Amino acid sequence: MKKLLIALLCALPLLCTMPCLAVENCQNAPTSENELLKLRTELSAAKSAKVQKELLRKMGKTGLFQAMIAAGEHVGDKQTGKVAARVVVDVALANAAEYDGEAMRGLLRKALPKLSGNRRKAVKKLLAKKGSGKGFVSMFNGKDLTGWKGLVENPIARAKMSAQQLAEAQVKADDNMRRDWKVEDGMLVYVGSGFDNLCTVEQYGDFEMYVDWRLDPAGKEPDAGVYLRGTPQVQIWDIARVNVGAQVGSGGLYNNKKNVSIPKCVADNKLGEWNSFYIKMVGDKVTVKLNGVLVVDGVTLENYWDRSQPIFPVEQIELQAHGSRVWWRDLYIKRL
């Protein structure tokens, strides 16, 4: 039966990449990432301060970067702020070398007034040390579209434009962006009906990136993705859409032809629930974890725009949506 399933998957036109891999189901894997997503959902619904504090403590026990970020949102709360501050500090101190950067240090400075004793001393000591100048920084301020722009063509086409042509095209693209992309409750949300991507103003070479995403269960053919260096893409979709081969799961390098395009397993959470990506790109090699599950392991990302060329060494990152609402939160990146 398993061999028959693999054969059927390989026979689908949209999945005829070489090599074709067996696709296993690892949905709802008991990962720290899935635990954190569950706890964050419970926290948003909790009314009791006592319950909120307990949920924050459990979030901290995951030790995840996203747990530090999520707890940081509650440091200013009157009833839960002290607990949230301790969670931020404990996660940061336990992972200082890995998480260090503008994002972590900003949260520690925010938490410092609510600390005492050894935690306070440890934070002051860490903040006194000169940072590496690297580390994770926020790609989204949670308030507006600062740092983002509309999509103008593709990297090859843009390179052929004059400075004036590019500037004029960018004005039009930015108008479309402001129509189709909004900020709601601290999240980036696609609300349009077209296919224009939201693009970073900055360009990136090698990097690590965190981003959470959620598809609209009421949307028509939910579909999205993350373009790496201006190139499609780390795929996101509703795995029920078997007519387009979506049953293989999100996270794969969908547009690859020669190299692997489908994820190692299906790690998507239920449609409408939050999912979490960790994406690492070094050279032309991409690694993706979906909800803590390794779904892409050092696979070459091909240049979709001209397959005779290698992938661009430096380019923008883009968030894609296909006509249905998509929510994005906690976008953080570290240059390598």
GROMACS .gro file of C-alpha atoms in nm:
model
  336
    1MET     CA    1   0.000   0.000   0.000
    2LYS     CA    2   0.281   0.241   0.090
    3LYS     CA    3   0.458   0.172  -0.242
    4LEU     CA    4   0.132   0.231  -0.427
    5LEU     CA    5   0.084   0.566  -0.252
    6ILE     CA    6   0.436   0.675  -0.343
    7ALA     CA    7   0.379   0.575  -0.705
    8LEU     CA    8   0.056   0.775  -0.718
    9LEU     CA    9   0.227   1.081  -0.573
   10CYS     CA   10   0.506   1.060  -0.826
   11ALA     CA   11   0.252   1.031  -1.106
   12LEU     CA   12   0.092   1.366  -1.025
   13PRO     CA   13   0.204   1.623  -1.285
   14LEU     CA   14   0.279   1.891  -1.027
   15LEU     CA   15   0.499   1.654  -0.829
   16CYS     CA   16   0.712   1.512  -1.107
   17THR     CA   17   1.041   1.639  -0.968
   18MET     CA   18   1.350   1.424  -0.937
   19PRO     CA   19   1.396   1.256  -0.708
   20CYS     CA   20   1.045   1.182  -0.586
   21LEU     CA   21   1.035   1.112  -0.214
   22ALA     CA   22   0.812   0.910   0.009
   23VAL     CA   23   0.590   1.142   0.209
   24GLU     CA   24   0.515   1.042   0.565
   25ASN     CA   25   0.262   1.198   0.798
   26CYS     CA   26   0.411   1.366   1.104
   27GLN     CA   27   0.124   1.603   1.177
   28ASN     CA   28   0.071   1.707   1.538
   29ALA     CA   29   0.417   1.583   1.628
   30PRO     CA   30   0.488   1.629   2.002
   31THR     CA   31   0.742   1.904   1.944
   32SER     CA   32   0.822   2.203   2.161
   33GLU     CA   33   0.704   2.422   1.875
   34ASN     CA   34   0.360   2.263   1.868
   35GLU     CA   35   0.341   2.282   2.245
   36LEU     CA   36   0.420   2.653   2.231
   37LEU     CA   37   0.161   2.717   1.960
   38LYS     CA   38  -0.100   2.540   2.172
   39LEU     CA   39  -0.007   2.734   2.484
   40ARG     CA   40  -0.019   3.067   2.299
   41THR     CA   41  -0.369   2.990   2.177
   42GLU     CA   42  -0.477   2.901   2.529
   43LEU     CA   43  -0.314   3.216   2.667
   44SER     CA   44  -0.504   3.438   2.427
   45ALA     CA   45  -0.831   3.291   2.554
   46ALA     CA   46  -0.746   3.274   2.925
   47LYS     CA   47  -0.928   3.520   3.153
   48SER     CA   48  -0.775   3.438   3.490
   49ALA     CA   49  -0.440   3.596   3.577
   50LYS     CA   50  -0.349   3.277   3.762
   51VAL     CA   51  -0.405   3.068   3.450
   52GLN     CA   52  -0.221   3.320   3.235
   53LYS     CA   53   0.084   3.306   3.462
   54GLU     CA   54   0.089   2.927   3.455
   55LEU     CA   55   0.064   2.925   3.076
   56LEU     CA   56   0.352   3.173   3.053
   57ARG     CA   57   0.567   2.952   3.276
   58LYS     CA   58   0.491   2.651   3.057
   59MET     CA   59   0.580   2.854   2.749
   60GLY     CA   60   0.915   2.935   2.903
   61LYS     CA   61   0.990   2.569   2.960
   62THR     CA   62   0.997   2.513   2.582
   63GLY     CA   63   1.310   2.727   2.567
   64LEU     CA   64   1.220   2.846   2.220
   65PHE     CA   65   1.308   3.181   2.065
   66GLN     CA   66   0.939   3.232   1.988
   67ALA     CA   67   0.855   3.168   2.356
   68MET     CA   68   1.084   3.454   2.454
   69ILE     CA   69   0.919   3.679   2.195
   70ALA     CA   70   0.565   3.580   2.295
   71ALA     CA   71   0.633   3.628   2.666
   72GLY     CA   72   0.782   3.967   2.587
   73GLU     CA   73   0.442   4.085   2.469
   74HIS     CA   74   0.313   4.050   2.827
   75VAL     CA   75   0.596   4.217   3.019
   76GLY     CA   76   0.394   4.537   3.035
   77ASP     CA   77   0.088   4.369   3.187
   78LYS     CA   78   0.012   4.469   3.546
   79GLN     CA   79  -0.092   4.122   3.661
   80THR     CA   80   0.136   3.896   3.457
   81GLY     CA   81   0.427   4.125   3.375
   82LYS     CA   82   0.669   3.995   3.638
   83VAL     CA   83   0.616   3.634   3.536
   84ALA     CA   84   0.651   3.725   3.169
   85ALA     CA   85   0.974   3.913   3.244
   86ARG     CA   86   1.118   3.609   3.421
   87VAL     CA   87   1.025   3.388   3.127
   88VAL     CA   88   1.200   3.624   2.885
   89VAL     CA   89   1.512   3.630   3.101
   90ASP     CA   90   1.528   3.257   3.167
   91VAL     CA   91   1.495   3.169   2.798
   92ALA     CA   92   1.741   3.439   2.694
   93LEU     CA   93   2.007   3.346   2.949
   94ALA     CA   94   1.982   2.976   2.866
   95ASN     CA   95   2.027   3.047   2.495
   96ALA     CA   96   2.229   3.369   2.499
   97ALA     CA   97   2.481   3.268   2.232
   98GLU     CA   98   2.215   3.146   1.989
   99TYR     CA   99   1.947   3.412   2.045
  100ASP     CA  100   2.165   3.717   2.108
  101GLY     CA  101   2.082   4.019   1.898
  102GLU     CA  102   1.874   4.332   1.887
  103ALA     CA  103   1.549   4.144   1.952
  104MET     CA  104   1.672   3.961   2.261
  105ARG     CA  105   1.851   4.260   2.411
  106GLY     CA  106   1.549   4.481   2.358
  107LEU     CA  107   1.331   4.238   2.549
  108LEU     CA  108   1.586   4.212   2.831
  109ARG     CA  109   1.594   4.590   2.868
  110LYS     CA  110   1.214   4.588   2.875
  111ALA     CA  111   1.210   4.316   3.141
  112LEU     CA  112   1.485   4.463   3.361
  113PRO     CA  113   1.265   4.698   3.573
  114LYS     CA  114   1.054   4.399   3.684
  115LEU     CA  115   1.349   4.187   3.792
  116SER     CA  116   1.530   4.149   4.119
  117GLY     CA  117   1.805   3.939   4.273
  118ASN     CA  118   2.019   3.709   4.061
  119ARG     CA  119   1.809   3.750   3.748
  120ARG     CA  120   1.854   4.125   3.754
  121LYS     CA  121   2.231   4.092   3.809
  122ALA     CA  122   2.264   3.838   3.527
  123VAL     CA  123   2.071   4.056   3.282
  124LYS     CA  124   2.272   4.368   3.366
  125LYS     CA  125   2.593   4.171   3.318
  126LEU     CA  126   2.479   4.037   2.981
  127LEU     CA  127   2.365   4.377   2.859
  128ALA     CA  128   2.698   4.527   2.964
  129LYS     CA  129   2.877   4.294   2.725
  130LYS     CA  130   2.925   4.422   2.375
  131GLY     CA  131   2.704   4.237   2.132
  132SER     CA  132   2.842   4.059   1.829
  133GLY     CA  133   2.667   4.303   1.599
  134LYS     CA  134   2.472   4.012   1.461
  135GLY     CA  135   2.179   3.817   1.593
  136PHE     CA  136   1.806   3.811   1.540
  137VAL     CA  137   1.627   4.134   1.455
  138SER     CA  138   1.260   4.200   1.393
  139MET     CA  139   1.144   4.226   1.033
  140PHE     CA  140   0.808   4.373   1.134
  141ASN     CA  141   0.733   4.639   1.396
  142GLY     CA  142   0.379   4.518   1.463
  143LYS     CA  143   0.234   4.861   1.388
  144ASP     CA  144   0.269   4.945   1.019
  145LEU     CA  145   0.437   4.843   0.692
  146THR     CA  146   0.767   5.016   0.761
  147GLY     CA  147   1.048   4.808   0.613
  148TRP     CA  148   0.824   4.652   0.350
  149LYS     CA  149   0.743   4.737  -0.010
  150GLY     CA  150   0.537   4.615  -0.304
  151LEU     CA  151   0.658   4.371  -0.566
  152VAL     CA  152   0.816   4.498  -0.888
  153GLU     CA  153   0.867   4.219  -1.139
  154ASN     CA  154   1.137   3.959  -1.061
  155PRO     CA  155   1.507   4.004  -0.977
  156ILE     CA  156   1.624   3.962  -1.337
  157ALA     CA  157   1.366   4.202  -1.478
  158ARG     CA  158   1.436   4.458  -1.205
  159ALA     CA  159   1.807   4.450  -1.282
  160LYS     CA  160   1.734   4.553  -1.641
  161MET     CA  161   1.535   4.862  -1.537
  162SER     CA  162   1.680   5.210  -1.518
  163ALA     CA  163   1.675   5.382  -1.180
  164GLN     CA  164   1.385   5.599  -1.296
  165GLN     CA  165   1.186   5.307  -1.434
  166LEU     CA  166   1.233   5.113  -1.111
  167ALA     CA  167   1.134   5.409  -0.895
  168GLU     CA  168   0.816   5.471  -1.096
  169ALA     CA  169   0.723   5.102  -1.088
  170GLN     CA  170   0.788   5.091  -0.714
  171VAL     CA  171   0.541   5.372  -0.648
  172LYS     CA  172   0.265   5.176  -0.823
  173ALA     CA  173   0.366   4.853  -0.647
  174ASP     CA  174   0.357   5.024  -0.309
  175ASP     CA  175   0.006   5.152  -0.379
  176ASN     CA  176  -0.102   4.795  -0.448
  177MET     CA  177   0.074   4.677  -0.134
  178ARG     CA  178  -0.112   4.923   0.089
  179ARG     CA  179  -0.439   4.804  -0.066
  180ASP     CA  180  -0.376   4.432  -0.024
  181TRP     CA  181  -0.171   4.413   0.297
  182LYS     CA  182  -0.277   4.541   0.638
  183VAL     CA  183  -0.161   4.534   0.998
  184GLU     CA  184  -0.423   4.392   1.236
  185ASP     CA  185  -0.370   4.316   1.605
  186GLY     CA  186   0.007   4.322   1.563
  187MET     CA  187   0.002   4.083   1.266
  188LEU     CA  188   0.065   4.121   0.894
  189VAL     CA  189  -0.249   4.021   0.708
  190TYR     CA  190  -0.311   3.971   0.338
  191VAL     CA  191  -0.661   4.100   0.262
  192GLY     CA  192  -0.647   4.136  -0.117
  193SER     CA  193  -0.769   3.927  -0.405
  194GLY     CA  194  -0.464   3.930  -0.630
  195PHE     CA  195  -0.119   3.775  -0.617
  196ASP     CA  196   0.121   4.059  -0.536
  197ASN     CA  197   0.388   3.974  -0.279
  198LEU     CA  198   0.494   4.177   0.023
  199CYS     CA  199   0.870   4.235  -0.002
  200THR     CA  200   1.140   4.339   0.242
  201VAL     CA  201   1.312   4.669   0.170
  202GLU     CA  202   1.637   4.511   0.285
  203GLN     CA  203   1.816   4.236   0.096
  204TYR     CA  204   1.961   3.922   0.248
  205GLY     CA  205   2.227   3.670   0.167
  206ASP     CA  206   2.274   3.388   0.417
  207PHE     CA  207   2.030   3.393   0.707
  208GLU     CA  208   1.819   3.217   0.967
  209MET     CA  209   1.454   3.318   0.992
  210TYR     CA  210   1.153   3.255   1.214
  211VAL     CA  211   0.797   3.324   1.104
  212ASP     CA  212   0.454   3.201   1.214
  213TRP     CA  213   0.169   3.179   0.962
  214ARG     CA  214  -0.198   3.090   0.950
  215LEU     CA  215  -0.426   3.026   0.653
  216ASP     CA  216  -0.793   3.121   0.640
  217PRO     CA  217  -1.006   2.804   0.669
  218ALA     CA  218  -1.289   2.990   0.494
  219GLY     CA  219  -1.065   3.105   0.211
  220LYS     CA  220  -1.090   2.989  -0.147
  221GLU     CA  221  -0.802   2.749  -0.214
  222PRO     CA  222  -0.574   2.869   0.071
  223ASP     CA  223  -0.223   2.906  -0.066
  224ALA     CA  224   0.083   3.110   0.034
  225GLY     CA  225   0.460   3.095   0.051
  226VAL     CA  226   0.790   3.255   0.143
  227TYR     CA  227   1.020   3.367  -0.139
  228LEU     CA  228   1.388   3.336  -0.051
  229ARG     CA  229   1.614   3.590  -0.218
  230GLY     CA  230   1.329   3.690  -0.446
  231THR     CA  231   1.276   3.334  -0.562
  232PRO     CA  232   0.978   3.099  -0.518
  233GLN     CA  233   0.945   2.940  -0.270
  234VAL     CA  234   0.891   2.768   0.059
  235GLN     CA  235   0.536   2.647  -0.003
  236ILE     CA  236   0.237   2.694   0.226
  237TRP     CA  237  -0.104   2.548   0.150
  238ASP     CA  238  -0.415   2.362   0.258
  239ILE     CA  239  -0.314   1.996   0.249
  240ALA     CA  240  -0.673   1.898   0.166
  241ARG     CA  241  -0.623   2.034  -0.185
  242VAL     CA  242  -0.525   1.701  -0.335
  243ASN     CA  243  -0.613   1.826  -0.685
  244VAL     CA  244  -0.290   2.028  -0.683
  245GLY     CA  245  -0.083   1.779  -0.486
  246ALA     CA  246  -0.102   1.969  -0.157
  247GLN     CA  247  -0.130   1.648   0.041
  248VAL     CA  248   0.251   1.635   0.049
  249GLY     CA  249   0.247   1.916   0.306
  250SER     CA  250   0.386   2.266   0.344
  251GLY     CA  251   0.749   2.367   0.369
  252GLY     CA  252   0.883   2.216   0.048
  253LEU     CA  253   1.074   2.404  -0.224
  254TYR     CA  254   0.776   2.384  -0.455
  255ASN     CA  255   0.932   2.524  -0.774
  256ASN     CA  256   1.238   2.301  -0.783
  257LYS     CA  257   1.266   2.078  -1.088
  258LYS     CA  258   1.600   1.898  -1.057
  259ASN     CA  259   1.628   1.901  -0.679
  260VAL     CA  260   1.379   1.782  -0.419
  261SER     CA  261   1.063   1.993  -0.417
  262ILE     CA  262   0.843   1.816  -0.161
  263PRO     CA  263   0.890   1.802   0.217
  264LYS     CA  264   1.009   1.494   0.400
  265CYS     CA  265   0.676   1.460   0.576
  266VAL     CA  266   0.342   1.632   0.635
  267ALA     CA  267   0.389   1.846   0.946
  268ASP     CA  268   0.107   2.098   0.896
  269ASN     CA  269  -0.131   2.178   1.177
  270LYS     CA  270  -0.504   2.180   1.115
  271LEU     CA  271  -0.620   2.440   0.863
  272GLY     CA  272  -0.691   2.766   1.043
  273GLU     CA  273  -0.442   2.694   1.323
  274TRP     CA  274  -0.103   2.862   1.359
  275ASN     CA  275   0.210   2.704   1.213
  276SER     CA  276   0.573   2.794   1.274
  277PHE     CA  277   0.862   2.801   1.026
  278TYR     CA  278   1.234   2.801   1.093
  279ILE     CA  279   1.416   2.867   0.767
  280LYS     CA  280   1.792   2.865   0.715
  281MET     CA  281   1.963   2.954   0.388
  282VAL     CA  282   2.337   2.929   0.330
  283GLY     CA  283   2.461   2.966  -0.026
  284ASP     CA  284   2.200   2.788  -0.235
  285LYS     CA  285   2.112   2.536   0.037
  286VAL     CA  286   1.785   2.564   0.229
  287THR     CA  287   1.675   2.397   0.552
  288VAL     CA  288   1.317   2.423   0.676
  289LYS     CA  289   1.155   2.311   1.000
  290LEU     CA  290   0.776   2.320   1.015
  291ASN     CA  291   0.636   2.310   1.366
  292GLY     CA  292   0.970   2.176   1.486
  293VAL     CA  293   0.983   1.895   1.230
  294LEU     CA  294   1.268   1.893   0.977
  295VAL     CA  295   1.093   1.890   0.639
  296VAL     CA  296   1.372   2.023   0.413
  297ASP     CA  297   1.733   1.937   0.488
  298GLY     CA  298   1.997   2.135   0.301
  299VAL     CA  299   1.826   2.120  -0.039
  300THR     CA  300   1.945   2.340  -0.326
  301LEU     CA  301   1.699   2.616  -0.419
  302GLU     CA  302   1.693   2.655  -0.796
  303ASN     CA  303   1.669   2.985  -0.979
  304TYR     CA  304   1.310   2.977  -1.097
  305TRP     CA  305   1.354   3.288  -1.311
  306ASP     CA  306   1.644   3.144  -1.513
  307ARG     CA  307   1.737   2.785  -1.436
  308SER     CA  308   2.068   2.824  -1.619
  309GLN     CA  309   2.179   3.067  -1.347
  310PRO     CA  310   2.256   2.991  -0.982
  311ILE     CA  311   2.038   3.142  -0.715
  312PHE     CA  312   2.095   3.513  -0.649
  313PRO     CA  313   2.360   3.568  -0.377
  314VAL     CA  314   2.163   3.857  -0.223
  315GLU     CA  315   1.799   3.956  -0.269
  316GLN     CA  316   1.476   4.044  -0.089
  317ILE     CA  317   1.250   3.812   0.107
  318GLU     CA  318   0.885   3.806   0.004
  319LEU     CA  319   0.560   3.690   0.162
  320GLN     CA  320   0.319   3.548  -0.093
  321ALA     CA  321  -0.056   3.501  -0.083
  322HIS     CA  322  -0.297   3.362  -0.343
  323GLY     CA  323  -0.625   3.543  -0.306
  324SER     CA  324  -0.717   3.416   0.042
  325ARG     CA  325  -0.643   3.577   0.375
  326VAL     CA  326  -0.313   3.485   0.536
  327TRP     CA  327  -0.188   3.596   0.878
  328TRP     CA  328   0.182   3.633   0.963
  329ARG     CA  329   0.341   3.707   1.300
  330ASP     CA  330   0.678   3.702   1.478
  331LEU     CA  331   0.904   3.759   1.178
  332TYR     CA  332   1.267   3.756   1.293
  333ILE     CA  333   1.586   3.717   1.094
  334LYS     CA  334   1.958   3.675   1.164
  335ARG     CA  335   2.220   3.738   0.900
  336LEU     CA  336   2.489   3.471   0.888
   0.00000   0.00000   0.00000
